[in-house]
Coordinates of C-alpha atoms in Angstrom, one line a residue:
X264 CA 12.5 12.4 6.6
X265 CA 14.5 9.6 8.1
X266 CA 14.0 8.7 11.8
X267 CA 17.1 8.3 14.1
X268 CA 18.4 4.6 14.9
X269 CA 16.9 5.0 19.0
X270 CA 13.8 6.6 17.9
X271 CA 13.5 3.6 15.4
X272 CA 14.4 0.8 17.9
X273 CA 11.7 2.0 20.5
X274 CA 8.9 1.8 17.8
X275 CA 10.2 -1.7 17.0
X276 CA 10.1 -2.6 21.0
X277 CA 6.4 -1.1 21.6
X278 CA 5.1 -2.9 18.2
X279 CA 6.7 -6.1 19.6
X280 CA 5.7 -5.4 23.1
X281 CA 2.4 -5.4 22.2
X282 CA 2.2 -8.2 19.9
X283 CA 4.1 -10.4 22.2
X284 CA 3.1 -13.8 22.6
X285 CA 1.2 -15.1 26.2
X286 CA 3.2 -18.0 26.3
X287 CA 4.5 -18.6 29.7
X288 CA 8.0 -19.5 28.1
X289 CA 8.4 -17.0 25.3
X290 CA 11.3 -16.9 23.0
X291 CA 13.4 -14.1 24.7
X292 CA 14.6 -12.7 21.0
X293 CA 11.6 -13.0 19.1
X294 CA 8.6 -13.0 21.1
X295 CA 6.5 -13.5 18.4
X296 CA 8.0 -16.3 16.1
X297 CA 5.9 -15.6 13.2
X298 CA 6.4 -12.6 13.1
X299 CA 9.9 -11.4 12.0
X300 CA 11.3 -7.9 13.6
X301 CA 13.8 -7.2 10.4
X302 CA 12.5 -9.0 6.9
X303 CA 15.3 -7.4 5.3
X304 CA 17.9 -9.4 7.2
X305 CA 16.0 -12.6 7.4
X306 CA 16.4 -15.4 4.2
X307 CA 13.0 -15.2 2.1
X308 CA 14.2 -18.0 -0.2
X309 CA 11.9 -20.9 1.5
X310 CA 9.1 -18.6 0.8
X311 CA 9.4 -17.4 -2.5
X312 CA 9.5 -20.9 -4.1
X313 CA 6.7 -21.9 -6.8
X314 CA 3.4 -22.9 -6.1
X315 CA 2.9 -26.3 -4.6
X316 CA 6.3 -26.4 -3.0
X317 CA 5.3 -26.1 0.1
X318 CA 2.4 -28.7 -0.4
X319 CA 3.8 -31.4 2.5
X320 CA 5.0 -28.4 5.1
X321 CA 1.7 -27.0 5.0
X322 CA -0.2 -30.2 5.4
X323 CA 2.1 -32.3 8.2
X324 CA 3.7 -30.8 11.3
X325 CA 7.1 -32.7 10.1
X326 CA 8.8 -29.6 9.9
X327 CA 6.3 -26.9 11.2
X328 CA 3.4 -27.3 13.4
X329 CA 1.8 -24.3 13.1
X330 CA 0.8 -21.8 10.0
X331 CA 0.9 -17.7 10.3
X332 CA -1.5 -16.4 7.7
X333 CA -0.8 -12.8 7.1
X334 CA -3.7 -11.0 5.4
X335 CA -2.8 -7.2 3.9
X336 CA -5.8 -5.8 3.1
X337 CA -6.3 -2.3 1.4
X338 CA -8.7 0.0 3.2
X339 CA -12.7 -1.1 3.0
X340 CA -12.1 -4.6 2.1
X341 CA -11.2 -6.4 4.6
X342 CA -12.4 -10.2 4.5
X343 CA -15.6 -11.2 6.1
X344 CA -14.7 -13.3 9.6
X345 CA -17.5 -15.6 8.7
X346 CA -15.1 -16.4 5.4
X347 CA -12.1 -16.4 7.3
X348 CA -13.7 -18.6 9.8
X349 CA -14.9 -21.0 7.7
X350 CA -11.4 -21.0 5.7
X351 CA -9.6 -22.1 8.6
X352 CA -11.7 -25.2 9.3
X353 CA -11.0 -25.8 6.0
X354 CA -7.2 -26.0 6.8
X355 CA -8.0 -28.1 10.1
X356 CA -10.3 -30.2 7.8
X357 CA -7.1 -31.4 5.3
X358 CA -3.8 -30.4 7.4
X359 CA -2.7 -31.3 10.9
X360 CA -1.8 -27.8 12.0
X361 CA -4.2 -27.0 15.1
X362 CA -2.3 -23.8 15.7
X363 CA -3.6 -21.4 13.4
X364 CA -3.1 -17.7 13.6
X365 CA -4.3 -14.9 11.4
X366 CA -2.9 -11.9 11.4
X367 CA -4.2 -8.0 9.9
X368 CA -3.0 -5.4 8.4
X369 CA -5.0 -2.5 6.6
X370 CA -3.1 -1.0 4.2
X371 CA -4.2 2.2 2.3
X372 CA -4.8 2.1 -2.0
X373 CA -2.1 2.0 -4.7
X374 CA -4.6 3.5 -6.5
X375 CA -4.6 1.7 -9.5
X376 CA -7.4 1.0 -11.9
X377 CA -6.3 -2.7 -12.2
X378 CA -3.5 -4.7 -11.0
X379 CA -0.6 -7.1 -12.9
X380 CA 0.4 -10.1 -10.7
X381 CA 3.9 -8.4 -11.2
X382 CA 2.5 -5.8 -9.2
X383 CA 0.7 -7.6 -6.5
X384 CA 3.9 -9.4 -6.3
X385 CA 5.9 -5.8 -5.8
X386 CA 3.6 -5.3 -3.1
X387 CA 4.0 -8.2 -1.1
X388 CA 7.4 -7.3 -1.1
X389 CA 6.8 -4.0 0.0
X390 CA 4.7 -5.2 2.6
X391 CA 4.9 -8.8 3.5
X392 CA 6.1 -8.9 7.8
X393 CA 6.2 -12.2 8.2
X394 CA 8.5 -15.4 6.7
X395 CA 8.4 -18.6 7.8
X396 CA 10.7 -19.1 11.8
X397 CA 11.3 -21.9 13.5
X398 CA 8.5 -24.4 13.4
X399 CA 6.2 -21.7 12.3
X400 CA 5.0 -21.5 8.4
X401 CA 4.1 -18.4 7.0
X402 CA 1.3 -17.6 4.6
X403 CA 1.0 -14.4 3.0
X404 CA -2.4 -13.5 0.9
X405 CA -3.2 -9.8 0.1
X406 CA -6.9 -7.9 -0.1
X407 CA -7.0 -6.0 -3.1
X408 CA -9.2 -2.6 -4.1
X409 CA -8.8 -3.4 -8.0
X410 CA -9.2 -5.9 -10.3
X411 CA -6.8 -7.9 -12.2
X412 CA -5.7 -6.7 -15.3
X413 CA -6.0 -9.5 -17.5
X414 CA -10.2 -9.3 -16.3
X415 CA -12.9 -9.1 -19.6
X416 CA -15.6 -8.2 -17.9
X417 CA -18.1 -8.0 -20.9
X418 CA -17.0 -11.6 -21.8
X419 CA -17.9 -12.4 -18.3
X420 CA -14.5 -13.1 -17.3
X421 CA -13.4 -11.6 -13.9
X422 CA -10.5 -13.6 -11.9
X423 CA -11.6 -13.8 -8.1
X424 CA -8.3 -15.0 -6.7
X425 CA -5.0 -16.3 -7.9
X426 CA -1.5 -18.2 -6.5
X427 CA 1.2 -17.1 -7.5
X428 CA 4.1 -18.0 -5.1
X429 CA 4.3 -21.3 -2.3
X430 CA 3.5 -19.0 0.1
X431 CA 1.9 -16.0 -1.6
X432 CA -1.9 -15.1 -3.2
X433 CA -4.2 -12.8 -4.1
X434 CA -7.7 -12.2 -3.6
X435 CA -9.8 -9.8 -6.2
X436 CA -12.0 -8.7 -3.1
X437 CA -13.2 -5.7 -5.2
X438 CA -14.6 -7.9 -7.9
X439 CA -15.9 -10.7 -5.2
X440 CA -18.2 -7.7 -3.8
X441 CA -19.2 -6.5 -6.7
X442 CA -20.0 -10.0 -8.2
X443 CA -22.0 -10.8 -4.7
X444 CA -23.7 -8.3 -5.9
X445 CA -25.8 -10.2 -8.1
X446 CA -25.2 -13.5 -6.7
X447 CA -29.0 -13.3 -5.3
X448 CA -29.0 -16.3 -2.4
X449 CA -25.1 -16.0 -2.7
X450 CA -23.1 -14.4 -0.2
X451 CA -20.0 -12.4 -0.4
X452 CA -18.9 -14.7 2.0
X453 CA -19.9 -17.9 -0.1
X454 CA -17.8 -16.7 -2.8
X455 CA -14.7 -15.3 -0.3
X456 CA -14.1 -18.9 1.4
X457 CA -14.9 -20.7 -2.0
X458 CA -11.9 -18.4 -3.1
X459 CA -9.9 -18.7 -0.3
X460 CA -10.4 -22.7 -0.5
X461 CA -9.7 -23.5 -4.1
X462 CA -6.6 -21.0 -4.1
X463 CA -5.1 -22.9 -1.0
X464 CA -5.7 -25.8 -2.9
X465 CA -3.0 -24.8 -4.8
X466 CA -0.7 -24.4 -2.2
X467 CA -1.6 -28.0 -1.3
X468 CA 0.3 -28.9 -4.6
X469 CA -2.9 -29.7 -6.3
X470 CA -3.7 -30.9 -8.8
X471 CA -0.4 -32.4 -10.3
X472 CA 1.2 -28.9 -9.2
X473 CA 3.8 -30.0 -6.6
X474 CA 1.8 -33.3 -5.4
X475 CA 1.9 -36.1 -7.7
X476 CA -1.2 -37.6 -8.3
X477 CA -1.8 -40.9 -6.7
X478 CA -4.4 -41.4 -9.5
X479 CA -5.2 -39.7 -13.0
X480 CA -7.0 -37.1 -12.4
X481 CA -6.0 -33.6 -13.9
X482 CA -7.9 -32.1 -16.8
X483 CA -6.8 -30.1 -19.9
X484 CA -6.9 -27.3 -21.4
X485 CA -9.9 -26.5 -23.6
X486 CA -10.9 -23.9 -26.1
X487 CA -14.1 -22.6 -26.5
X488 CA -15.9 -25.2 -28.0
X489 CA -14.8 -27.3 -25.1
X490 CA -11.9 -29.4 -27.5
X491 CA -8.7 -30.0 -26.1
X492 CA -6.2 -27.4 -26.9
X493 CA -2.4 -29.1 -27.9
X494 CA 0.7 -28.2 -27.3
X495 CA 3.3 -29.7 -29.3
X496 CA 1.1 -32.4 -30.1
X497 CA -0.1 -33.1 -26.6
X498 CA -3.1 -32.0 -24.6
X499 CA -2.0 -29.4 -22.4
X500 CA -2.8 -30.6 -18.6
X501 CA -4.2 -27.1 -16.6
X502 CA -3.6 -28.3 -12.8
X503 CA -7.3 -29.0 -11.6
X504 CA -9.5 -31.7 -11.1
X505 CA -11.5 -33.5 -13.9
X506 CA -14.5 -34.7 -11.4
X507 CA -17.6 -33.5 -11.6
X508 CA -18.2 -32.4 -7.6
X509 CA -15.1 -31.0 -6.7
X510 CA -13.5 -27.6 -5.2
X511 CA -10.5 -28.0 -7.5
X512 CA -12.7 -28.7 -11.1
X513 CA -11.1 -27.4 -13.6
X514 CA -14.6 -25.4 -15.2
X515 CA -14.0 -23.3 -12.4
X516 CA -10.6 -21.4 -14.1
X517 CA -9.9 -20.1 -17.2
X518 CA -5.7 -20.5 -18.1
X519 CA -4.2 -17.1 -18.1
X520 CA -0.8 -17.8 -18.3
X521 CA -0.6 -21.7 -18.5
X522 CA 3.1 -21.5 -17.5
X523 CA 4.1 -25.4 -17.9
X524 CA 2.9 -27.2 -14.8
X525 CA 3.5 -25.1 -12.1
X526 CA 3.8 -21.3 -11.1
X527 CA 6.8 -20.0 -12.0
X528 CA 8.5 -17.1 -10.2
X529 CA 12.1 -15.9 -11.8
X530 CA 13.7 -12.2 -11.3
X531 CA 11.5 -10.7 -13.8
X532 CA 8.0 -12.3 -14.0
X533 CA 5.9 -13.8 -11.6
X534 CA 3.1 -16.5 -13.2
X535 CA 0.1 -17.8 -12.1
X536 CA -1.4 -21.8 -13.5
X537 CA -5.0 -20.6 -11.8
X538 CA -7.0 -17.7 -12.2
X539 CA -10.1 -18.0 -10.9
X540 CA -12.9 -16.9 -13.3
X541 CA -15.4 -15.2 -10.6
X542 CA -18.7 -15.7 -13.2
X543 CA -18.1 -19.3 -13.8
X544 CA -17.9 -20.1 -10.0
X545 CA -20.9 -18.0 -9.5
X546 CA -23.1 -19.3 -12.1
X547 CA -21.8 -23.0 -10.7
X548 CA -22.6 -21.4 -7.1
X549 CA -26.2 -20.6 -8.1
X550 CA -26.9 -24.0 -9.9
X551 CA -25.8 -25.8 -6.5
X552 CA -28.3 -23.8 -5.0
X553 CA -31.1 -24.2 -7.0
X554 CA -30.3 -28.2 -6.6
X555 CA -30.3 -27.9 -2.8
X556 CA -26.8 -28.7 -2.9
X557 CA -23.9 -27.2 -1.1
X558 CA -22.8 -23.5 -2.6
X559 CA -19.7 -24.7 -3.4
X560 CA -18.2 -28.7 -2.9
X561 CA -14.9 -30.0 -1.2
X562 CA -12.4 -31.8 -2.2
X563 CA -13.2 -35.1 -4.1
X564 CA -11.7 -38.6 -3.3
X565 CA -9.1 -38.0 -5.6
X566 CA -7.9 -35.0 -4.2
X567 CA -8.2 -35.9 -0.7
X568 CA -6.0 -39.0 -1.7
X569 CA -3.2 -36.9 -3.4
X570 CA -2.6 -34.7 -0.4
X571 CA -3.0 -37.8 2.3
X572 CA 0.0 -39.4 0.4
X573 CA 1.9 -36.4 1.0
X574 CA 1.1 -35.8 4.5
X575 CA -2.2 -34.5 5.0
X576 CA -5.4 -36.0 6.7

């Protein structure tokens, strides 16, 4: 049943009432500037670009000084605040933003046995509050209750997380409980901020995926004997990181889409260069372990160097 236009406008003042921002100088028509009161009259263009666009504006405070993560999360799995915690430094670690906010939102099941990217995509749309404003950058990354659909679970492939947008991911948190599961000495929140890491990664622009490379360092594509698969003659590159310690190694994906370099998002498909196969990282995850190593690494030299020349620390 449709509300009436008043009853409407004082929902929106108490919602933005109460989110309102302590400032002592607020901005009198949007007191929260991450936050937008009406997405449907606001231009989403800036952040529905492809992945690694956004590489430089998320890494300097050229054009935005601070980053509004928006996390939807359906009902029962909401992310660990040890993760989320230990994601942030990670941003603080390799961007200049100091002003970081993260936002909630529990949202209930689409009830679906598994989910397309086309679909997470449809729900972000639905969903999605906040666009970048002013000198704010937004970040949107939804929670989901079901896995994706391309998963083979008794080939040991599950996807954890992909990018799929500058702006935009997705994390499997279904299938990241369930895998901590048997992770032993491995946390749900090891695997949630190793997720949450390599994904942003992406949004960094690496590797090669929006951020040149200041040196060669992008592997290929592989088959299952571990030879290089071609594509027109060529070895197809695969957008991650050919050292051996590194968040952004390339072992750690398996090429679902493989969509030329980059994500590509058009009117009627959204594509993903990175799916992140959850067994791999765990059995990787467990090795560390074992070594008395860290659970999961951070960004090699290379990487580190590739996001430096494009703004970052």
């Amino acid at each position: 049943m449709k509300k009436s236009a008043s009853f409407l406008l004082v929902l929106v003042v108490l919602f933005f009432g109460s989110c309102s921002s302590s400032s002592d100088s607020p901005d009198s028509e949007n007191p929260n500037p991450g936050e937008n009161p009406d997405p449907t009259s606001i231009d989403k263009t800036a952040n529905l670009r492809a992945t690694g666009d956004s590489g430089s504006d998320i890494l300097s405070n050229t054009n935005f000084d601070k980053l509004l993560i928006e996390i939807d999360y359906v009902v029962g799995h909401k992310p660990n605040e040890s993760a989320i915690t230990g994601f942030t430094d990670y941003l603080k670690e390799h961007t200049f933003k100091e002003d970081i906010e993260v936002t909630y939102s529990e949202l209930s099941s689409p009830d679906k046995e598994t989910l397309t990217l086309q679909e997470v995509a449809d729900l972000e749309q639905e969903h999605r509050n906040s666009y970048n404003s002013g000198k704010t950058l937004a970040i949107y990354i939804y929670f989901a209750d079901a896995p994706d659909d391309t998963d083979e679970p008794d080939n040991d492939i599950v996807t954890l997380g992909a990018v799929y947008r500058n702006t935009s991911m997705v994390i499997y948190q279904k299938t990241i409980q369930d895998l901590a599961q048997k992770g032993g000495l491995i946390t749900t929140v090891d695997i949630e901020t190793a997720t949450l890491n390599h994904e942003f990664g992406h949004l960094f622009g690496l590797v090669n995926l929006g951020t040149d490379m200041v040196n060669p360092h992008e592997d290929v594509v592989r088959d299952e004997n571990g030879d290089p698969v071609l594509t027109d003659g060529e070895e197809t590159p695969n957008n991650h990181c050919n050292a051996n310690i590194c968040l952004m190694r390339a072992e750690l994906q398996f090429g679902r889409t493989n969509k030329s370099a980059s994500a590509k998002v058009n009117s009627n498909k959204v594509y993903s260069s990175c799916a992140l196969n959850g067994n791999t990282l765990l059995s990787k995850m467990k090795s560390n372990a074992a070594k008395g190593l860290l659970v999961f690494p951070g960004l090699d030299t290379d990487c580190i160097l590739d996001i430096q020349a494009i703004g970052g620390r």
